[in-house]
Short mmCIF file of C-alpha atoms in Angstrom, two decimals:
data_model
loop_
_atom_site.label_atom_id
_atom_site.label_comp_id
_atom_site.label_asym_id
_atom_site.label_seq_id
_atom_site.Cartn_x
_atom_site.Cartn_y
_atom_site.Cartn_z
CA MET M 69 330.01 322.11 5.36
CA SER M 70 326.64 323.55 6.35
CA THR M 71 326.19 326.25 8.95
CA VAL M 72 323.95 323.88 10.92
CA PHE M 73 326.74 321.29 11.06
CA LYS M 74 329.33 323.85 12.16
CA THR M 75 327.01 325.11 14.90
CA ALA M 76 326.40 321.56 16.10
CA PHE M 77 330.15 320.96 16.19
CA LYS M 78 330.73 323.94 18.49
CA PHE M 79 327.71 323.08 20.63
CA ALA M 80 328.97 319.54 21.20
CA CYS M 81 332.34 320.88 22.30
CA ALA M 82 330.72 323.43 24.61
CA LEU M 83 328.96 320.51 26.29
CA GLY M 84 332.29 318.76 26.73
CA LEU M 85 331.44 315.80 24.47
CA PRO M 86 334.47 313.75 23.44
CA ALA M 87 335.61 314.41 19.89
CA VAL M 88 334.99 310.80 18.90
CA VAL M 89 331.35 311.06 20.00
CA PHE M 90 330.85 314.17 17.91
CA LEU M 91 332.50 312.63 14.87
CA MET M 92 330.29 309.54 15.11
CA VAL M 93 327.15 311.68 15.35
CA SER M 94 328.24 314.05 12.61
CA SER M 95 329.04 311.26 10.16
CA VAL M 96 325.49 311.52 8.84
CA HIS M 97 326.59 314.80 7.23
CA ALA M 98 328.40 314.24 3.95
CA GLY M 99 332.13 314.37 4.60
CA GLY M 100 331.58 316.17 7.92
CA ALA M 101 334.01 314.13 9.96
CA ASP M 102 336.81 314.76 7.48
CA ASP M 103 336.40 318.52 7.06
CA TYR M 104 339.21 320.88 7.96
CA ILE M 105 337.64 324.21 8.90
CA ILE M 106 339.35 327.59 9.00
CA GLU M 107 337.41 330.46 10.56
CA ALA M 108 337.91 334.18 11.14
CA SER M 109 336.57 335.69 14.35
CA SER M 110 334.09 338.57 14.35
CA THR M 111 334.55 341.75 16.34
CA VAL M 112 333.29 345.28 16.98
CA VAL M 113 335.75 348.16 16.63
CA GLU M 114 335.61 351.94 16.81
CA PRO M 115 336.84 354.16 13.96
CA GLY M 116 340.41 355.31 14.57
CA THR M 117 341.34 352.34 16.77
CA THR M 118 343.02 348.96 16.34
CA GLY M 119 341.37 345.56 16.51
CA GLU M 120 342.23 341.89 16.20
CA THR M 121 341.10 339.00 14.03
CA PHE M 122 341.76 335.51 15.36
CA ILE M 123 342.10 332.66 12.88
CA THR M 124 341.12 329.24 14.18
CA LEU M 125 341.37 325.75 12.76
CA ASP M 126 339.16 322.71 13.34
CA HIS M 127 340.94 319.52 12.25
CA PRO M 128 340.39 315.79 12.91
CA GLU M 129 344.11 314.96 12.51
CA ASP M 130 347.39 316.51 13.63
CA VAL M 131 348.49 319.43 11.45
CA GLU M 132 352.13 320.20 10.70
CA ALA M 133 351.68 323.28 8.49
CA TYR M 134 349.02 325.62 7.08
CA SER M 135 348.56 328.53 4.70
CA PHE M 136 345.77 330.94 3.83
CA GLY M 137 344.90 334.27 2.26
CA LEU M 138 342.54 336.73 3.94
CA VAL M 139 340.69 339.76 2.58
CA TYR M 140 339.10 342.61 4.54
CA ASP M 141 336.34 343.88 2.30
CA SER M 142 337.02 347.58 2.90
CA ASN M 143 339.93 349.97 2.51
CA ASP M 144 339.04 351.29 5.97
CA ILE M 145 340.54 348.13 7.49
CA ASP M 146 344.33 348.03 7.22
CA PRO M 147 346.19 344.90 8.42
CA LEU M 148 349.24 345.83 10.51
CA SER M 149 350.76 342.51 11.58
CA ALA M 150 350.14 338.80 12.02
CA GLU M 151 351.55 336.60 14.77
CA VAL M 152 351.36 332.88 15.45
CA GLY M 153 348.39 331.87 17.56
CA SER M 154 348.28 330.18 20.93
CA ALA M 155 347.81 326.67 19.48
CA VAL M 156 351.06 327.02 17.51
CA LEU M 157 352.98 328.25 20.54
CA ASP M 158 351.52 325.46 22.67
CA ALA M 159 352.94 322.96 20.17
CA THR M 160 356.33 324.58 19.52
CA GLY M 161 357.07 326.29 22.81
CA PRO M 162 358.42 329.87 23.14
CA ALA M 163 360.80 329.39 20.19
CA GLY M 164 357.83 329.35 17.83
CA PRO M 165 357.60 327.65 14.44
CA ASP M 166 360.61 327.10 12.19
CA PHE M 167 358.89 328.96 9.33
CA PHE M 168 356.31 331.73 9.57
CA PHE M 169 355.64 333.91 6.53
CA VAL M 170 353.39 336.99 6.36
CA ASP M 171 352.77 339.23 3.35
CA LEU M 172 350.72 342.33 4.21
CA MET M 173 350.64 343.49 0.59
CA PRO M 174 350.10 340.35 -1.48
CA ALA M 175 349.40 340.42 -5.21
CA ALA M 176 345.79 340.32 -6.39
CA VAL M 177 344.17 341.97 -3.37
CA PRO M 178 340.86 343.53 -4.53
CA VAL M 179 341.03 347.30 -4.98
CA THR M 180 338.00 347.63 -2.70
CA GLY M 181 339.80 346.11 0.29
CA ASN M 182 343.02 345.02 1.94
CA GLY M 183 344.41 341.62 2.73
CA LEU M 184 347.33 339.41 3.66
CA THR M 185 348.71 335.92 3.22
CA VAL M 186 350.13 333.66 5.92
CA ALA M 187 352.08 330.40 5.80
CA CYS M 188 353.44 328.43 8.74
CA ILE M 189 355.51 325.24 9.13
CA LEU M 190 355.89 324.18 12.73
CA SER M 191 359.16 322.26 12.21
CA LEU M 192 361.49 321.69 9.26
CA SER M 193 363.40 318.79 10.81
CA PHE M 194 362.81 315.74 12.97
CA PRO M 195 361.15 315.30 15.35
CA ILE M 196 358.18 316.72 13.46
CA VAL M 197 356.07 319.09 15.60
CA THR M 198 352.31 319.22 14.98
CA ILE M 199 349.18 320.90 16.30
CA PRO M 200 347.16 318.06 17.85
CA ALA M 201 343.72 317.36 16.40
CA GLY M 202 341.03 319.58 17.87
CA ILE M 203 338.61 322.42 17.29
CA GLN M 204 338.86 326.20 17.56
CA GLN M 205 342.65 325.96 17.56
CA GLU M 206 343.99 329.53 17.37
CA ILE M 207 346.64 329.47 14.65
CA THR M 208 347.08 333.17 13.83
CA ALA M 209 346.30 336.53 15.46
CA ILE M 210 346.04 339.54 13.13
CA THR M 211 346.16 343.15 14.27
CA PHE M 212 344.47 345.75 12.07
CA ASP M 213 343.75 349.46 12.00
CA CYS M 214 340.18 350.67 11.63
CA LEU M 215 340.71 354.03 9.95
CA PRO M 216 338.90 357.16 11.14
CA SER M 217 337.11 357.24 7.77
CA ALA M 218 335.21 354.02 8.60
CA THR M 219 331.45 354.53 8.58
CA PRO M 220 329.81 353.93 11.99
CA GLY M 221 327.44 351.01 11.75
CA ALA M 222 329.19 349.51 8.72
CA GLU M 223 329.64 345.73 8.55
CA ILE M 224 332.86 344.63 6.86
CA ALA M 225 333.31 341.04 5.73
CA ILE M 226 336.48 339.09 6.53
CA ASP M 227 336.78 336.52 3.74
CA PHE M 228 339.33 333.82 3.02
CA SER M 229 340.85 333.65 -0.46
CA ASP M 230 343.06 331.26 -2.42
CA GLN M 231 343.67 333.91 -5.11
CA LEU M 232 346.23 336.09 -3.31
CA GLY M 233 349.97 336.16 -3.86
CA ASP M 234 352.23 335.22 -6.75
CA PRO M 235 352.35 332.27 -6.75
CA GLN M 236 348.94 331.99 -5.13
CA ILE M 237 348.75 330.95 -1.48
CA LEU M 238 346.25 328.14 -1.09
CA LEU M 239 343.85 327.41 1.77
CA VAL M 240 345.46 324.21 2.96
CA ALA M 241 346.69 322.35 6.01
CA SER M 242 349.46 319.79 5.75
CA VAL M 243 348.87 316.38 7.34
CA ILE M 244 351.73 313.88 7.02
CA GLY M 245 352.94 315.87 4.02
CA GLN M 246 349.57 315.77 2.24
CA ASP M 247 347.34 318.75 1.49
CA GLN M 248 344.01 318.97 3.25
CA PHE M 249 341.96 321.76 1.72
CA LEU M 250 340.32 324.06 4.24
CA VAL M 251 336.61 324.87 4.40
CA PRO M 252 336.43 328.64 5.10
CA PHE M 253 334.02 330.43 7.41
CA SER M 254 334.07 334.22 7.12
CA GLY M 255 334.13 336.72 9.98
CA LEU M 256 332.65 340.19 10.31
CA ILE M 257 333.90 343.52 11.58
CA THR M 258 331.14 345.80 12.84
CA VAL M 259 332.18 349.44 13.07
CA PHE M 260 330.99 350.81 16.40
CA GLU M 261 328.12 353.26 16.10
CA GLU M 262 327.75 355.90 18.80
CA PRO M 263 324.32 355.73 20.42
CA PRO M 264 322.18 358.79 19.83
CA PRO M 265 322.44 361.45 22.52
CA PRO M 266 319.75 361.19 25.21
CA THR M 267 316.63 363.25 24.73
CA GLY M 268 314.21 364.64 27.27
CA PRO M 269 314.05 367.44 29.84
CA SER M 270 317.35 369.03 30.83
CA PHE M 271 318.44 369.05 34.48
CA VAL M 272 321.44 368.70 36.81
CA ARG M 273 321.62 365.49 38.81
CA GLY M 274 321.51 366.19 42.56
CA ASP M 275 319.89 369.64 42.33
CA ALA M 276 316.79 368.30 44.02
CA ASN M 277 315.32 371.66 45.07
CA GLY M 278 315.84 373.19 41.64
CA ASP M 279 317.64 376.34 42.77
CA GLY M 280 320.51 375.91 40.32
CA ALA M 281 323.09 375.06 43.00
CA LEU M 282 324.25 371.81 44.58
CA ASP M 283 324.54 372.27 48.35
CA ILE M 284 323.35 370.95 51.71
CA SER M 285 319.72 371.83 50.98
CA ASP M 286 319.55 369.19 48.25
CA PRO M 287 320.17 366.07 50.39
CA VAL M 288 317.74 367.56 52.95
CA ARG M 289 315.08 367.88 50.25
CA ILE M 290 315.66 364.32 49.07
CA GLY M 291 315.54 363.06 52.67
CA VAL M 292 312.19 364.76 53.29
CA TYR M 293 310.80 363.21 50.14
CA VAL M 294 312.03 359.73 51.12
CA ALA M 295 310.88 359.97 54.75
CA ARG M 296 307.52 361.63 54.33
CA GLY M 297 306.54 361.11 50.75
CA VAL M 298 305.60 364.77 50.60
CA ASN M 299 307.09 367.89 49.05
CA GLN M 300 307.01 366.24 45.67
CA LEU M 301 310.20 366.87 43.73
CA ALA M 302 309.58 368.88 40.59
CA CYS M 303 312.35 366.89 38.92
CA LEU M 304 312.38 363.33 40.24
CA ALA M 305 315.40 362.43 38.11
CA ALA M 306 317.48 365.11 39.88
CA GLY M 307 316.85 363.35 43.21
CA ASP M 308 318.04 359.99 41.86
CA VAL M 309 321.71 360.74 42.55
CA ASP M 310 323.09 357.37 41.40
CA ASP M 311 320.64 357.00 38.48
CA ASP M 312 319.40 353.57 39.55
CA GLY M 313 315.77 354.48 38.91
CA LEU M 314 314.93 354.87 42.62
CA ILE M 315 314.93 357.77 45.07
CA GLN M 316 315.98 356.44 48.47
CA LEU M 317 318.17 357.05 51.49
CA SER M 318 321.27 355.91 49.62
CA ASP M 319 320.88 358.95 47.35
CA VAL M 320 321.05 361.22 50.41
CA VAL M 321 324.19 359.42 51.63
CA LEU M 322 325.86 359.62 48.23
CA LEU M 323 325.18 363.32 47.91
CA LEU M 324 326.42 364.10 51.43
CA THR M 325 329.54 362.02 50.80
CA TYR M 326 330.21 363.96 47.61
CA LEU M 327 329.64 367.36 49.23
CA PHE M 328 331.58 366.78 52.43
CA SER M 329 333.76 363.65 52.20
CA ASP M 330 335.31 363.76 48.74
CA GLY M 331 332.96 361.06 47.45
CA ALA M 332 331.93 360.25 43.91
CA ALA M 333 330.06 362.88 41.92
CA PRO M 334 326.41 362.36 40.96
CA ALA M 335 325.72 360.40 37.81
CA ALA M 336 325.27 362.23 34.51
CA PRO M 337 324.03 364.80 33.80
CA TYR M 338 326.38 366.59 36.18
CA PRO M 339 327.76 369.22 36.64
CA ASP M 340 326.21 370.71 33.50
CA CYS M 341 322.62 370.61 32.39
CA GLY M 342 321.73 367.63 30.24
CA ALA M 343 319.16 364.95 29.51
CA ASP M 344 318.78 361.74 31.50
CA PRO M 345 320.66 358.92 29.72
CA THR M 346 318.32 356.34 31.26
CA THR M 347 315.02 358.30 31.14
CA ASP M 348 313.61 356.20 33.99
CA LEU M 349 312.16 359.06 36.10
CA ASP M 350 310.21 362.18 35.17
CA CYS M 351 311.51 365.73 35.29
CA LEU M 352 308.60 368.15 35.06
CA ASN M 353 310.44 371.30 35.99
CA SER M 354 314.08 372.31 36.18
CA PRO M 355 315.98 375.63 36.04
CA CYS M 356 317.93 374.19 33.08
CA GLN M 357 314.79 374.37 30.96
CA PHE M 358 314.75 378.16 31.30
CA GLN M 359 318.37 378.73 30.39
CA PRO M 360 319.02 380.33 26.99
#
């Protein structure tokens, strides 16, 4: 199935078009209406934290069972567990499926990554329970560790495989006891990359008069600037207490509330010298610039 077709499928559903309308329109694509699609979600995760991959199924007929293998293309991603997804629980109720198998260390996983295999049968006896036909049906939720060794900015593929396990676990859904082979769509894990530290002149937010201390003189100085437009502040950014890019009466109120009514502290940089994270106002002169 082409990427264009898959995108159109999701777009039609987002518009609330009935499934039958979509299937009629999509029939111009070879075999499109009959495809069974399995997809891994994409996510962003920080090194040293856990994340989740959600496996979804698009299927034109009711499904009674499914199986798949999944590979994370990096040893920095370590699968911890897999649980049945919301579509399975909706069909079976709180008791869950009669058979749910997970192997977190299947045979034939590439040495450059980690992976797992999953198999699920909703019911092993009559009445047969199925997942009703639909799209983006969440069938499995996988929790993984992103190890501290993961490289910030790295993009790690999440690929399906029918080569894992012994015997191998195939990419199939069962419909009335017959295999329907699944068309896989990979996901992607992006390892969070810390933004570079802000650059620019160093100052302390709120120290509007530049004397190195935050006290009652600073809201007075900001108020004079707002009211009269004179006594130009040497560091405009220091007078922007909430860092919204404007110097106004609300900055005076915020600073007074902080100093005398246990209000919120000024935005960064405070209480130590630092650069403006938003760099929206100038700072021509500040006592921080003369500190060793």
